[in-house]
Coordinates of C-alpha atoms and ligand atoms in Angstrom, one line a residue:
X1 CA 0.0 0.0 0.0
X2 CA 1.3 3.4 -0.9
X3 CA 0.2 6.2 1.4
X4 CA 1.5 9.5 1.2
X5 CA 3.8 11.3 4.1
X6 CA 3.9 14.2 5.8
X7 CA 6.9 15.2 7.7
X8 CA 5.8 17.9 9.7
X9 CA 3.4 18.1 13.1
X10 CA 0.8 20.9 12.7
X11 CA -1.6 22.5 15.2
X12 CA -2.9 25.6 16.2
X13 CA -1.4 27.4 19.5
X14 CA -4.3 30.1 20.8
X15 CA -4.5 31.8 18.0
X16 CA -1.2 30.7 16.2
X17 CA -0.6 28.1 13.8
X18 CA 2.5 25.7 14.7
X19 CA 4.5 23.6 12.4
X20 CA 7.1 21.1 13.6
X21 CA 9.6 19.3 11.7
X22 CA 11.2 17.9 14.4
X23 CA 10.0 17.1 18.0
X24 CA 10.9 14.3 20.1
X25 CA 8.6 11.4 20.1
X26 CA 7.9 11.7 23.8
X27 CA 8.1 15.5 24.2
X28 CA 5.0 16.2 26.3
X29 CA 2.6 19.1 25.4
X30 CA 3.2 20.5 28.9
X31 CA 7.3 21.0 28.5
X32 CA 6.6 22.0 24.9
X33 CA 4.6 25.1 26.1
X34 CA 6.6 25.7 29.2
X35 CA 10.3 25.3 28.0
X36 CA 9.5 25.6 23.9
X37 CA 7.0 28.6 24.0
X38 CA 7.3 30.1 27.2
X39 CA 3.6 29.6 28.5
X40 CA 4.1 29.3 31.4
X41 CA 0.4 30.1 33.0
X42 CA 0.0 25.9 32.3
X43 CA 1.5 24.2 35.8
X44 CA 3.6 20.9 36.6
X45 CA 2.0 19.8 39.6
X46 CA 2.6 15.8 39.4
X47 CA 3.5 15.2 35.6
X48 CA 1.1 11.9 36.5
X49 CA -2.2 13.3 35.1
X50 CA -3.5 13.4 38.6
X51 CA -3.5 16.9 39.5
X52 CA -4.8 19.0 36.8
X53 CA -2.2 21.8 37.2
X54 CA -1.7 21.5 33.7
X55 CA -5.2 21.2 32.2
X56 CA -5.3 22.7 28.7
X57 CA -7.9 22.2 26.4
X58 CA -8.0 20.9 23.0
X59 CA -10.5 21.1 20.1
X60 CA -10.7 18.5 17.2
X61 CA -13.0 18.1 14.5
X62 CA -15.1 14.5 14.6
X63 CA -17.7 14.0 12.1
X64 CA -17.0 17.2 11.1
X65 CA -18.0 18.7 14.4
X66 CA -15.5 20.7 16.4
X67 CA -15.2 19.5 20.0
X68 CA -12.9 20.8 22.9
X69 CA -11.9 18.6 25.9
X70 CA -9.9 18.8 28.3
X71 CA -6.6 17.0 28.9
X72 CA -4.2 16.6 30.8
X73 CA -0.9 18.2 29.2
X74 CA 1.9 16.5 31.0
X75 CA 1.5 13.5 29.9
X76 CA 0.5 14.3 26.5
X77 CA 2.7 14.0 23.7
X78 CA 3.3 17.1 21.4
X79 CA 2.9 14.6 18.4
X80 CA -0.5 13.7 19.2
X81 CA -1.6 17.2 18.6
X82 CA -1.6 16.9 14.9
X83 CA -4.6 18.6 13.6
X84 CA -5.9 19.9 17.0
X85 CA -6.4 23.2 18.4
X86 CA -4.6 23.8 21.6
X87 CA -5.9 26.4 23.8
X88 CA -4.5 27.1 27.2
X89 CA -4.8 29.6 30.2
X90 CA -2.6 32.4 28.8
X91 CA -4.6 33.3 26.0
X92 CA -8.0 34.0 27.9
X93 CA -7.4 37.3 28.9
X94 CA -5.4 40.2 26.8
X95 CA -2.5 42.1 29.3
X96 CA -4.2 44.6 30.7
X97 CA -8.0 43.5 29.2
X98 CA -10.7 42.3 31.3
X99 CA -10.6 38.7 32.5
X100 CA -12.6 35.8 31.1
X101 CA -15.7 35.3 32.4
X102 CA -14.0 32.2 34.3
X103 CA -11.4 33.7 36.1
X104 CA -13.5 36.9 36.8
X105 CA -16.2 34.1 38.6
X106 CA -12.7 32.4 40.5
X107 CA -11.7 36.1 41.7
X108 CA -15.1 37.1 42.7
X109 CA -15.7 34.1 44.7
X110 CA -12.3 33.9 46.3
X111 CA -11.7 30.4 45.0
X112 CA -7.9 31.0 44.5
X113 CA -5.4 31.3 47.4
X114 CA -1.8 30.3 46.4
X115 CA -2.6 30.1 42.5
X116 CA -0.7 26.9 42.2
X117 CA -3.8 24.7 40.9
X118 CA -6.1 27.9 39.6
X119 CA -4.9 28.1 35.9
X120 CA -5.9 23.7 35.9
X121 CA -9.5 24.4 37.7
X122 CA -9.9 27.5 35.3
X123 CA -9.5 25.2 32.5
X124 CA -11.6 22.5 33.3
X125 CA -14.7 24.6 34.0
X126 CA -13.9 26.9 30.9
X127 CA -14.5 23.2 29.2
X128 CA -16.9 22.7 31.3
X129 CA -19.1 25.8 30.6
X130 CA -18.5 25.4 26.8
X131 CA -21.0 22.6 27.0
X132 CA -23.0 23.5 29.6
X133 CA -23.5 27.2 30.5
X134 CA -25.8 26.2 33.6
X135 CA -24.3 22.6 35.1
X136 CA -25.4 21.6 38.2
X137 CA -23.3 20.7 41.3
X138 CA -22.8 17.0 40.4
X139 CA -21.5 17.9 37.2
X140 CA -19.6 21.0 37.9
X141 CA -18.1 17.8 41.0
X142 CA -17.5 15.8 38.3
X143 CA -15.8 17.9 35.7
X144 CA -13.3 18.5 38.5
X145 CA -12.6 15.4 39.7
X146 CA -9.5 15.8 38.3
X147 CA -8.1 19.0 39.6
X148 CA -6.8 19.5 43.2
X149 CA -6.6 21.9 45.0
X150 CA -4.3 21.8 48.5
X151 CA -5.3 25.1 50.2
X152 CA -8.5 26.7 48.9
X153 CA -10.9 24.1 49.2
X154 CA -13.6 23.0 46.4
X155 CA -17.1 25.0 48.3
X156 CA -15.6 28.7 47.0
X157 CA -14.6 26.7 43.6
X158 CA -17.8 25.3 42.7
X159 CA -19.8 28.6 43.4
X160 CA -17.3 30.1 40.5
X161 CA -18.3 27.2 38.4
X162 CA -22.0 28.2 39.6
X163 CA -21.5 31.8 39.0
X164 CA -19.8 32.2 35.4
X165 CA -23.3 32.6 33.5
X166 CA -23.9 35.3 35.1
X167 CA -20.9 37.2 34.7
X168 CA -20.4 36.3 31.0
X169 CA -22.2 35.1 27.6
X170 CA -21.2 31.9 26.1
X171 CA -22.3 33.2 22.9
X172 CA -19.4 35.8 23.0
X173 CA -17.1 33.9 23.8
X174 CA -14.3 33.7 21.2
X175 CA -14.1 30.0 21.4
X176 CA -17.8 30.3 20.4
X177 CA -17.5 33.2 17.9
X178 CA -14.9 31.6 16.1
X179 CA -15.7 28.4 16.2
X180 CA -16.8 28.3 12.2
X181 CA -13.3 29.7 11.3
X182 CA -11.4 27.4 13.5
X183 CA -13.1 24.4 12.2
X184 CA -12.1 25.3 8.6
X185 CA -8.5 26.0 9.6
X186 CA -8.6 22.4 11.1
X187 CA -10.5 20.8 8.4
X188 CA -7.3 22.4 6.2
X189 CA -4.9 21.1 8.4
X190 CA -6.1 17.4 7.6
X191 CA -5.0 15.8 4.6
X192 CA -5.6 12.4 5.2
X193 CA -1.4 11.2 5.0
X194 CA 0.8 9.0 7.1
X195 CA 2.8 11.5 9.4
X196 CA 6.5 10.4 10.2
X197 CA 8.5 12.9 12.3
X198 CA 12.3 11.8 13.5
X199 CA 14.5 8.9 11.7
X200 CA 15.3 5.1 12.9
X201 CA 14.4 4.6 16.4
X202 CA 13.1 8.2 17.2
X203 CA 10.4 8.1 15.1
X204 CA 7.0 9.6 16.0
X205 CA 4.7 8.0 13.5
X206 CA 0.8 8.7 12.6
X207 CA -0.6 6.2 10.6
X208 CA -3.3 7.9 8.3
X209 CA -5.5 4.3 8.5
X210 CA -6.7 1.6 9.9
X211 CA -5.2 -0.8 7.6
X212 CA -1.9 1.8 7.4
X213 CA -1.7 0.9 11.0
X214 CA -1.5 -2.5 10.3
X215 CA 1.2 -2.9 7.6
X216 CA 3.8 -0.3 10.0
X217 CA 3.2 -2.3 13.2
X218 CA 3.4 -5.7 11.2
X219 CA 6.7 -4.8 9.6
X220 CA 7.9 -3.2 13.0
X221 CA 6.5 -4.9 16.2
X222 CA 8.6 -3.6 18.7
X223 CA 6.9 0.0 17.9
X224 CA 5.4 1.2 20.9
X225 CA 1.5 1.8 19.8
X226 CA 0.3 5.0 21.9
X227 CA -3.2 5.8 22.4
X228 CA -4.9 8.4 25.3
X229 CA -1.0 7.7 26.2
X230 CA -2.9 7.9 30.1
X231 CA -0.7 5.1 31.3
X232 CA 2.2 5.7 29.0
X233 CA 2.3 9.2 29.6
X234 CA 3.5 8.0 33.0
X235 CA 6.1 5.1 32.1
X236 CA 7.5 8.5 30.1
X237 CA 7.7 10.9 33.1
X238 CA 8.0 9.1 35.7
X239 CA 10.1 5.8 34.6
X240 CA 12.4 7.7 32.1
X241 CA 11.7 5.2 29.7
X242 CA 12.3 5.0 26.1
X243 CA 9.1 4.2 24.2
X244 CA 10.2 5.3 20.5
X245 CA 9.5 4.5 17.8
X246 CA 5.8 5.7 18.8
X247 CA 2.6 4.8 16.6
X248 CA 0.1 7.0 18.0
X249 CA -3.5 6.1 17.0
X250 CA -4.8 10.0 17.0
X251 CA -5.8 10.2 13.2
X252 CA -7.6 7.0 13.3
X253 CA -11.3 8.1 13.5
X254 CA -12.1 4.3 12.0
X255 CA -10.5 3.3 15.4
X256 CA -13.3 6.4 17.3
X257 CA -16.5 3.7 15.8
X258 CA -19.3 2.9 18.0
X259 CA -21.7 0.8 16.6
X260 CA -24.6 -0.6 18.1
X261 CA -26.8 -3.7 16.6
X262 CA -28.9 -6.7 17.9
X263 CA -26.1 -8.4 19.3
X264 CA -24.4 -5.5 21.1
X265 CA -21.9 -3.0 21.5
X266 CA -18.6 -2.5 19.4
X267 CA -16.3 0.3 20.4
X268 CA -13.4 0.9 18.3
X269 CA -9.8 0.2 20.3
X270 CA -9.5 4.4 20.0
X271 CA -12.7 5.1 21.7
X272 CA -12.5 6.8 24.6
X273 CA -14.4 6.8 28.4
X274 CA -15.8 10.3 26.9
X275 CA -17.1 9.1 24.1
X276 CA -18.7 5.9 25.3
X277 CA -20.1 6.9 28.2
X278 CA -23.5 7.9 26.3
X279 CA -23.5 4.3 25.0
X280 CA -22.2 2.3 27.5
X281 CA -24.6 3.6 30.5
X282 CA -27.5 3.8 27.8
X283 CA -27.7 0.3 27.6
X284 CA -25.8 -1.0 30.8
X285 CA -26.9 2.1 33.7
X286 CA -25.2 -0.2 36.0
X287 CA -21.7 1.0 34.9
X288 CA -22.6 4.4 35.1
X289 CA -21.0 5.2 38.6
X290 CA -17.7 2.9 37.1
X291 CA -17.7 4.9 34.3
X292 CA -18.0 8.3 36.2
X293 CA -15.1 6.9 38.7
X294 CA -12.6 5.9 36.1
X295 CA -9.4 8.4 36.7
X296 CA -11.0 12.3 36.4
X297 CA -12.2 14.8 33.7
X298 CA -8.9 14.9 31.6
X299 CA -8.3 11.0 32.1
X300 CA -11.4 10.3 30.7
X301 CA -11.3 12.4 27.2
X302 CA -7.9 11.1 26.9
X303 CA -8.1 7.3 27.9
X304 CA -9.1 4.5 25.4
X305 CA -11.3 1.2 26.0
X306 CA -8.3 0.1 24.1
X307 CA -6.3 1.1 25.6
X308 CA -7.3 -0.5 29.4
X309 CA -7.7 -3.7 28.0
X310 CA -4.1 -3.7 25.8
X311 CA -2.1 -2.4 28.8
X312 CA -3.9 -5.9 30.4
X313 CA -3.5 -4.3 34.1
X314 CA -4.7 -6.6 36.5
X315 CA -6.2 -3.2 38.5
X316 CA -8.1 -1.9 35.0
X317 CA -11.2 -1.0 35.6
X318 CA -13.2 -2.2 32.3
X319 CA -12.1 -5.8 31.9
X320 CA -13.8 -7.5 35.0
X321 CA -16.9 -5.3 33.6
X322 CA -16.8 -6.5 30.5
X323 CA -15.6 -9.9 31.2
X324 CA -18.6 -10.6 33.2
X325 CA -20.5 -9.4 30.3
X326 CA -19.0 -11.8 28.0
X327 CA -17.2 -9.4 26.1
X328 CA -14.7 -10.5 23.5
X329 CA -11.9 -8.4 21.8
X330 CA -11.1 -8.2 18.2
X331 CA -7.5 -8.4 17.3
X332 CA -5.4 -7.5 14.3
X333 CA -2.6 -8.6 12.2
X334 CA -1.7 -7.2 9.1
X335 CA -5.0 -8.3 7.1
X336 CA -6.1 -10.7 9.4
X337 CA -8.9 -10.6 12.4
X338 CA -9.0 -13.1 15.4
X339 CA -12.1 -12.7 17.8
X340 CA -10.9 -14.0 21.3
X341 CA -13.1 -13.9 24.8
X342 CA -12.0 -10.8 26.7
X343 CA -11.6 -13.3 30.0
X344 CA -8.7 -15.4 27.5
X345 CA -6.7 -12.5 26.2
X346 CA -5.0 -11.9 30.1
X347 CA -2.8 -15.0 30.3
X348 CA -0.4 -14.0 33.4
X349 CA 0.8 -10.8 34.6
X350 CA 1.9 -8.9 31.8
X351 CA 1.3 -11.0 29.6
X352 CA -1.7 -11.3 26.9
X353 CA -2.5 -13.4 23.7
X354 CA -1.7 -10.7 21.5
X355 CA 1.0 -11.9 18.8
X356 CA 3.8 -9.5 17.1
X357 CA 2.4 -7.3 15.0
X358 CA -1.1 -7.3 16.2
X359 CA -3.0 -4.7 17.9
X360 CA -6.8 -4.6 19.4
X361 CA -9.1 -3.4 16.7
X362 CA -12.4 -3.3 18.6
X363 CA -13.8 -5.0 21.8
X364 CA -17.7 -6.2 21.7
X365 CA -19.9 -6.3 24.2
X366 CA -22.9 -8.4 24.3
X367 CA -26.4 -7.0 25.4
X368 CA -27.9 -8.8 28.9
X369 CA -30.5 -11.0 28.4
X370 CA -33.9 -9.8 30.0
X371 CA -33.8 -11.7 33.2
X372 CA -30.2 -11.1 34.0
X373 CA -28.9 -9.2 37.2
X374 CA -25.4 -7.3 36.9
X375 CA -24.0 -5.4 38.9
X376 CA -20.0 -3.5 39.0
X377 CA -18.8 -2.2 42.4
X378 CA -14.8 -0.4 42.8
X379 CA -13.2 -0.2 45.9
X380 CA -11.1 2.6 46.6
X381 CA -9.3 4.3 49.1
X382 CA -11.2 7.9 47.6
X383 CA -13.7 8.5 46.0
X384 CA -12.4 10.1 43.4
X385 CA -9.2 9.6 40.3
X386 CA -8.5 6.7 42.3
X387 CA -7.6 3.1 40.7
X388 CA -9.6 0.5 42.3
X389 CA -8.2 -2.1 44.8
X390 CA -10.9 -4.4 44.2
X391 CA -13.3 -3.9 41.3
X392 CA -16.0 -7.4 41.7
X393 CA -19.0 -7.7 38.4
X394 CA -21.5 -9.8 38.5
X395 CA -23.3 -11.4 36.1
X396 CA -26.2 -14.0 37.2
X397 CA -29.4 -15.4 35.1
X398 CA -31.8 -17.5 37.1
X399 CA -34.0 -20.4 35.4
X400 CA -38.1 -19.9 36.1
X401 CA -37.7 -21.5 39.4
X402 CA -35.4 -18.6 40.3
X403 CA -32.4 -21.0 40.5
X404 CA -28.7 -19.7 39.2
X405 CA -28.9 -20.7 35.8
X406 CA -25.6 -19.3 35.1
X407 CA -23.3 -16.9 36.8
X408 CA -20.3 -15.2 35.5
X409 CA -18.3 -13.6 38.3
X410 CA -14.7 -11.5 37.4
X411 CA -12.9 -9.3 39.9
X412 CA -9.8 -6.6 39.2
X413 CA -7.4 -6.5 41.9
X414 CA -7.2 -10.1 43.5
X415 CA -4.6 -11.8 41.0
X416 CA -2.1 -10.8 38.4
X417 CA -4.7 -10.7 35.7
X418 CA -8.7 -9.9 35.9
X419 CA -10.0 -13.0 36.4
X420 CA -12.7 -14.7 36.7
X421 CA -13.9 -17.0 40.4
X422 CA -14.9 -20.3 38.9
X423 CA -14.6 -21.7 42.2
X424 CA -17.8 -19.2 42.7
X425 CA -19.5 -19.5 40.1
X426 CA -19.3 -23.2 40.1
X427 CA -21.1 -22.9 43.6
X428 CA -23.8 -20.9 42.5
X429 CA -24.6 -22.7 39.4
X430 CA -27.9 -24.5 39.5
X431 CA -28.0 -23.8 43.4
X432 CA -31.3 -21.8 44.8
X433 CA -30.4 -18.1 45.2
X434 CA -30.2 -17.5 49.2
X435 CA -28.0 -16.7 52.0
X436 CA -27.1 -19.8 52.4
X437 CA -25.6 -20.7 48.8
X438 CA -24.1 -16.9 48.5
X439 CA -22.3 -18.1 52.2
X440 CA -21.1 -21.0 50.2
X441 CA -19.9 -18.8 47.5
X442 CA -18.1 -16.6 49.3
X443 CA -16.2 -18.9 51.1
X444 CA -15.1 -20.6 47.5
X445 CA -13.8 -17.4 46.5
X446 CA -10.8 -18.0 49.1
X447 CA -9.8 -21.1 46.6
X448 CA -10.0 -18.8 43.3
X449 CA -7.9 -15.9 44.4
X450 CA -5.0 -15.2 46.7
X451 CA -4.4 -11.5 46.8
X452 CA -1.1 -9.5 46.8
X453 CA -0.5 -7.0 49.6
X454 CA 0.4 -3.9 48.6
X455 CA 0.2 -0.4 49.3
X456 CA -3.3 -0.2 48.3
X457 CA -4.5 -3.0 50.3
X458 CA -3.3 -5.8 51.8
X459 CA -4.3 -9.6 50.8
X460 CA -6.9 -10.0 54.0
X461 CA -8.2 -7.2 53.5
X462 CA -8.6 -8.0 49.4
X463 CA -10.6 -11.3 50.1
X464 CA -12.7 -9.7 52.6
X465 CA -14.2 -7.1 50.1
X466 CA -14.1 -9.5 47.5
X467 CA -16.5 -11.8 49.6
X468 CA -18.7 -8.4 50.8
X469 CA -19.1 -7.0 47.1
X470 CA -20.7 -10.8 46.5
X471 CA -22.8 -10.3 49.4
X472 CA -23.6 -6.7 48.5
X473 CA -24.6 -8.1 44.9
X474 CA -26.9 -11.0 46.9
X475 CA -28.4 -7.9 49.0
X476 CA -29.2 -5.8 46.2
X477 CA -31.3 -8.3 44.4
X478 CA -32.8 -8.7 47.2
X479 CA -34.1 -5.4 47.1
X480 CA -31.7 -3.6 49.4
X481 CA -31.2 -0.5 48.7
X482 CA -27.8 0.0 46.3
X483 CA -25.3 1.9 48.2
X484 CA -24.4 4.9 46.5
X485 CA -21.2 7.6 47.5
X486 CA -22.7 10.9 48.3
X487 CA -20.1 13.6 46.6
X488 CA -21.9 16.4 47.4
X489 CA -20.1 19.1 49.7
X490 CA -21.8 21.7 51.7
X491 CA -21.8 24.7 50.0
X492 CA -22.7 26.8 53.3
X493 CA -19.1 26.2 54.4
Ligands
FAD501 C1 -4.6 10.0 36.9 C2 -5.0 8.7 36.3 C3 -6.1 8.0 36.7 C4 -6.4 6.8 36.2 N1 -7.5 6.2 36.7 C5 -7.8 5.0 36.2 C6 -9.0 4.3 36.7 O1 -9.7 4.8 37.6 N2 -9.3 3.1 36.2 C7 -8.5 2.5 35.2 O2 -8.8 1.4 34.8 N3 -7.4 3.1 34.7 C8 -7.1 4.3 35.2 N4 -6.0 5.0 34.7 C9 -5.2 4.3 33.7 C10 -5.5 4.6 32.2 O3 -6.2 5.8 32.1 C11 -6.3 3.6 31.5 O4 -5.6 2.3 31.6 C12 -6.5 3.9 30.0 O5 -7.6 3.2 29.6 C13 -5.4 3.6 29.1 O6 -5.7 4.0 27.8 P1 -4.8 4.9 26.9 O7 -5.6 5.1 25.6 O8 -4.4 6.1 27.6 O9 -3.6 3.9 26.7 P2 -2.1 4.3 26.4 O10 -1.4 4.8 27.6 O11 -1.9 5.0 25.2 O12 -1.5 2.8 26.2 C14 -1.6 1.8 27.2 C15 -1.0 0.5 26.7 O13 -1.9 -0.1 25.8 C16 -1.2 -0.2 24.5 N5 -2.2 0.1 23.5 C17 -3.1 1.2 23.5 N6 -4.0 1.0 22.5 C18 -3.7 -0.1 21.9 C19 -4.3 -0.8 20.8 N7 -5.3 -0.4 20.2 N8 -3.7 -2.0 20.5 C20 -2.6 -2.5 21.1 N9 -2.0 -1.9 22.1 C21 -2.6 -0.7 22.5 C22 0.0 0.7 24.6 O14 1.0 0.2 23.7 C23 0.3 0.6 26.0 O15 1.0 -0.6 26.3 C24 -5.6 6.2 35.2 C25 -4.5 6.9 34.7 C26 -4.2 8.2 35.2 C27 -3.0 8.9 34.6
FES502 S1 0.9 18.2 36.3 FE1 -0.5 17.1 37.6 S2 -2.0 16.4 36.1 FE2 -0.4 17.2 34.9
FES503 S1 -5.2 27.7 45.6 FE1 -3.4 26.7 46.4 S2 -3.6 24.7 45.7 FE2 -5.4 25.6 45.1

């Protein structure tokens, strides 16, 4: 296949355009404004995507339609900006102008002390009020879940996020305004070819397909494919590691595909927690707190489906989901497809049934049958941008008796992969559904798992919740009432 290159990375900066012809393959977006540009209104907090110091936000066109998000710029790589527009906190207010509506709601409600985190909050509710002028509390809490703040405290921050409507018009807003004109220059921007910045090993590579993907990570496995780059961001910044040559997956919209038919849901690899949420909770509302919990704001626009499954962590939050939903993952290799179960593809820690070459395509999720009773719970030590210590889903279908007629149990956190408790499941197959069979099943789970101690929890502690979530599970069909974690803060404070 021929495809035509490009040797150049382009983007616009505020209201510039940029043109690279040579940027490191791992050069984040954060340094790159800091060190390359000299914006420095954009703060290194963690340079782990945790903080939000460095929240920028950045507009692409999908479908034609221009969307800005925010993201986490430290552990975004300058490459992956091809065709975006970057917009960050030093170009909202002109030297000596009036401030943006935003930062005029921060001052007026004295949500800023030191400063350190205000540029990061100011940009997620910018993003934030771009798509909803008039949020309310739970979604102005949850479009900061990834911002912190050490000295202010969130009561004075979320009457900002409250107040900004009434100190300025989203229809004048430039972002708004220009939005037609910004669109075109990003439309103009894409012309559909490979991108190759670098030489040899430092090689920062776009492929401009699908099947252009295919034939450079075929020819050259030992690429390092980058997607939201959420957990590679980090093996960059904090591990010092070398990941070039990079194939980052940004210009794939094939790879952004949701399509829904009779027998499910198949997200492409490339789609993110953003983007599926709609979907995803639509037809399964019982992964709508999951959803909502997975890492914060910026995490969540950036981070693929893909992505979670192909780093094959056994502290992922989606696999035991989907595993218990019978999920399987497509897989490709230069032309060719294989279609394995989701539970199959973790072999061991670290290791997954993914040959050279091949990368996950898609993963499909199939639809619950009527009578079935699912349920995801993650345990954490906060509420919030936390990764689970134990993340139990439950998947049961009773017979017209009300018996088990199958059960499909998969937990995150109690073994080096997600993996399923047959030892569980076994015991609650065909069996009534009562205390006494879930007591039975919860004592099996001690011979399917036997948890690591670590700094997040120790192995006791791990089988305990395991055999609670199973009990909680039992209760909730049962018609106790689900537990759910109240976030909201008193604003009277
Ligand atoms: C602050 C923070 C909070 C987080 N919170 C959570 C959380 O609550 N729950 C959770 O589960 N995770 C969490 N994560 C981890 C991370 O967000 C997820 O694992 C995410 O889904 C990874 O997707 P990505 O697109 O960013 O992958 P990347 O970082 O781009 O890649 C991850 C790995 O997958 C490979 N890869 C990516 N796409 C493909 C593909 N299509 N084919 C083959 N290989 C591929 C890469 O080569 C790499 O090995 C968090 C991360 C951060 C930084
Ligand atoms: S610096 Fe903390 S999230 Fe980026
Ligand atoms: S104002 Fe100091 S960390 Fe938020």
């Amino acid at each position: 296949m021929t495809v035509d290159t490009r040797n150049t990375i382009r983007f616009l900066l505020n209201h510039r355009p940029v043109e690279l012809s040579s940027v490191s393959p791992v050069q984040t977006l954060l340094d790159f404004l800091r060190l390359d540009r000299n914006l420095r209104g954009t703060k290194e907090g963690c340079a782990e995507g945790d903080c939000g110091a460095c929240t920028v936000l950045v507009g692409r066109l999908l479908d034609g339609r221009l969307k800005y998000e925010t993201v986490n710029a430290c552990i975004r790589f300058v490459g992956s900006l091809d065709g975006c527009h970057v917009v960050t906190v030093d170009c909202l207010a002109t030297s000596g102008g009036p401030l943006h509506p935003v930062q005029q709601a921060m001052v007026d409600t004295h949500a800023s002390q030191c400063g350190f985190c205000t540029p990061g909050f100011v940009m997620s509710l910018y993003g934030l009020w771009m798509e909803n002028p008039k949020p309310s509390v739970t979604e102005i809490e949850k479009a900061l879940q990834g911002n912190l703040c050490r000295c202010t405290g969130y009561a004075a921050i979320i009457r900002a996020a409250e107040a900004i409507s009434t100190i300025g018009d989203l229809g004048r807003d430039p972002l708004v305004l220009e939005r037609e004109a910004i669109g075109q220059k990003l439309a103009a921007l894409k012309d559909g070819k490979r991108v190759v910045i670098g030489e040899g090993a430092e090689r920062f590579v776009l492929p401009a397909t699908v099947d252009d993907l295919a034939e450079i990570y075929e020819a050259e496995p030992a690429a390092r494919i980058v997607a939201g780059s959420t957990d590679v961001g980090l093996w960059v910044t904090k591990l010092m590691r070398n990941i070039s040559p990079v194939v980052h997956l940004g210009h794939l919209d094939e790879l952004r595909r949701i399509t829904v038919d009779e027998a499910g849901i198949t997200l492409g690899a490339g789609v993110s927690y953003t983007e599926s949420f709609p979907v995803i909770t639509g037809h399964f509302p019982q992964l709508t707190e999951l959803w909502n919990r997975i890492g914060g704001e910026q995490v969540r626009n950036m981070g693929t489906i893909g992505g979670n499954i192909a780093n094959g962590s056994p502290i992922g939050d989606t696999p035991p989901a989907l595993i218990a939903l019978g999920a399987s993952v497509v897989l490709r290799k230069g032309k060719q497809q294989r279609i394995v179960p989701l539970e199959s593809f973790f072999i061991e820690y670290g290791k997954q049934d993914r040959h050279p070459g091949e990368f996950v395509e898609a993963v499909r999720i199939p639809f619950l049958n009527e009578n079935a009773r699912y349920a995801v719970y993650k345990i954490t030590k906060r509420l919030d941008e936390d990764i689970s210590a134990v993340c139990g889903a439950f998947h049961l279908t009773f017979d017209a008796n009300g018996k088990v007629a199958g059960a499909v149990i998969a937990y995150g956190g109690m073994a080096g992969t997600p993996k399923r408790a047959e030892n569980a499941e076994a015991a609650l197959n065909g069996a009534e559904w009562n205390e006494a069979t879930i007591e039975a099943a919860m004592d099996a789970l001690g011979a399917d798992y036997t948890p690591l101690t670590d700094w997040r929890a120790s192995a006791d502690y791990r089988l305990l919740v395991a055999k609670n979530l199973l009990r909680r599970f039992y209760l909730e069909t049962q018609g106790a009432e689900p537990v759910r974690l109240d976030r909201k803060i008193k604003l009277a404070v």
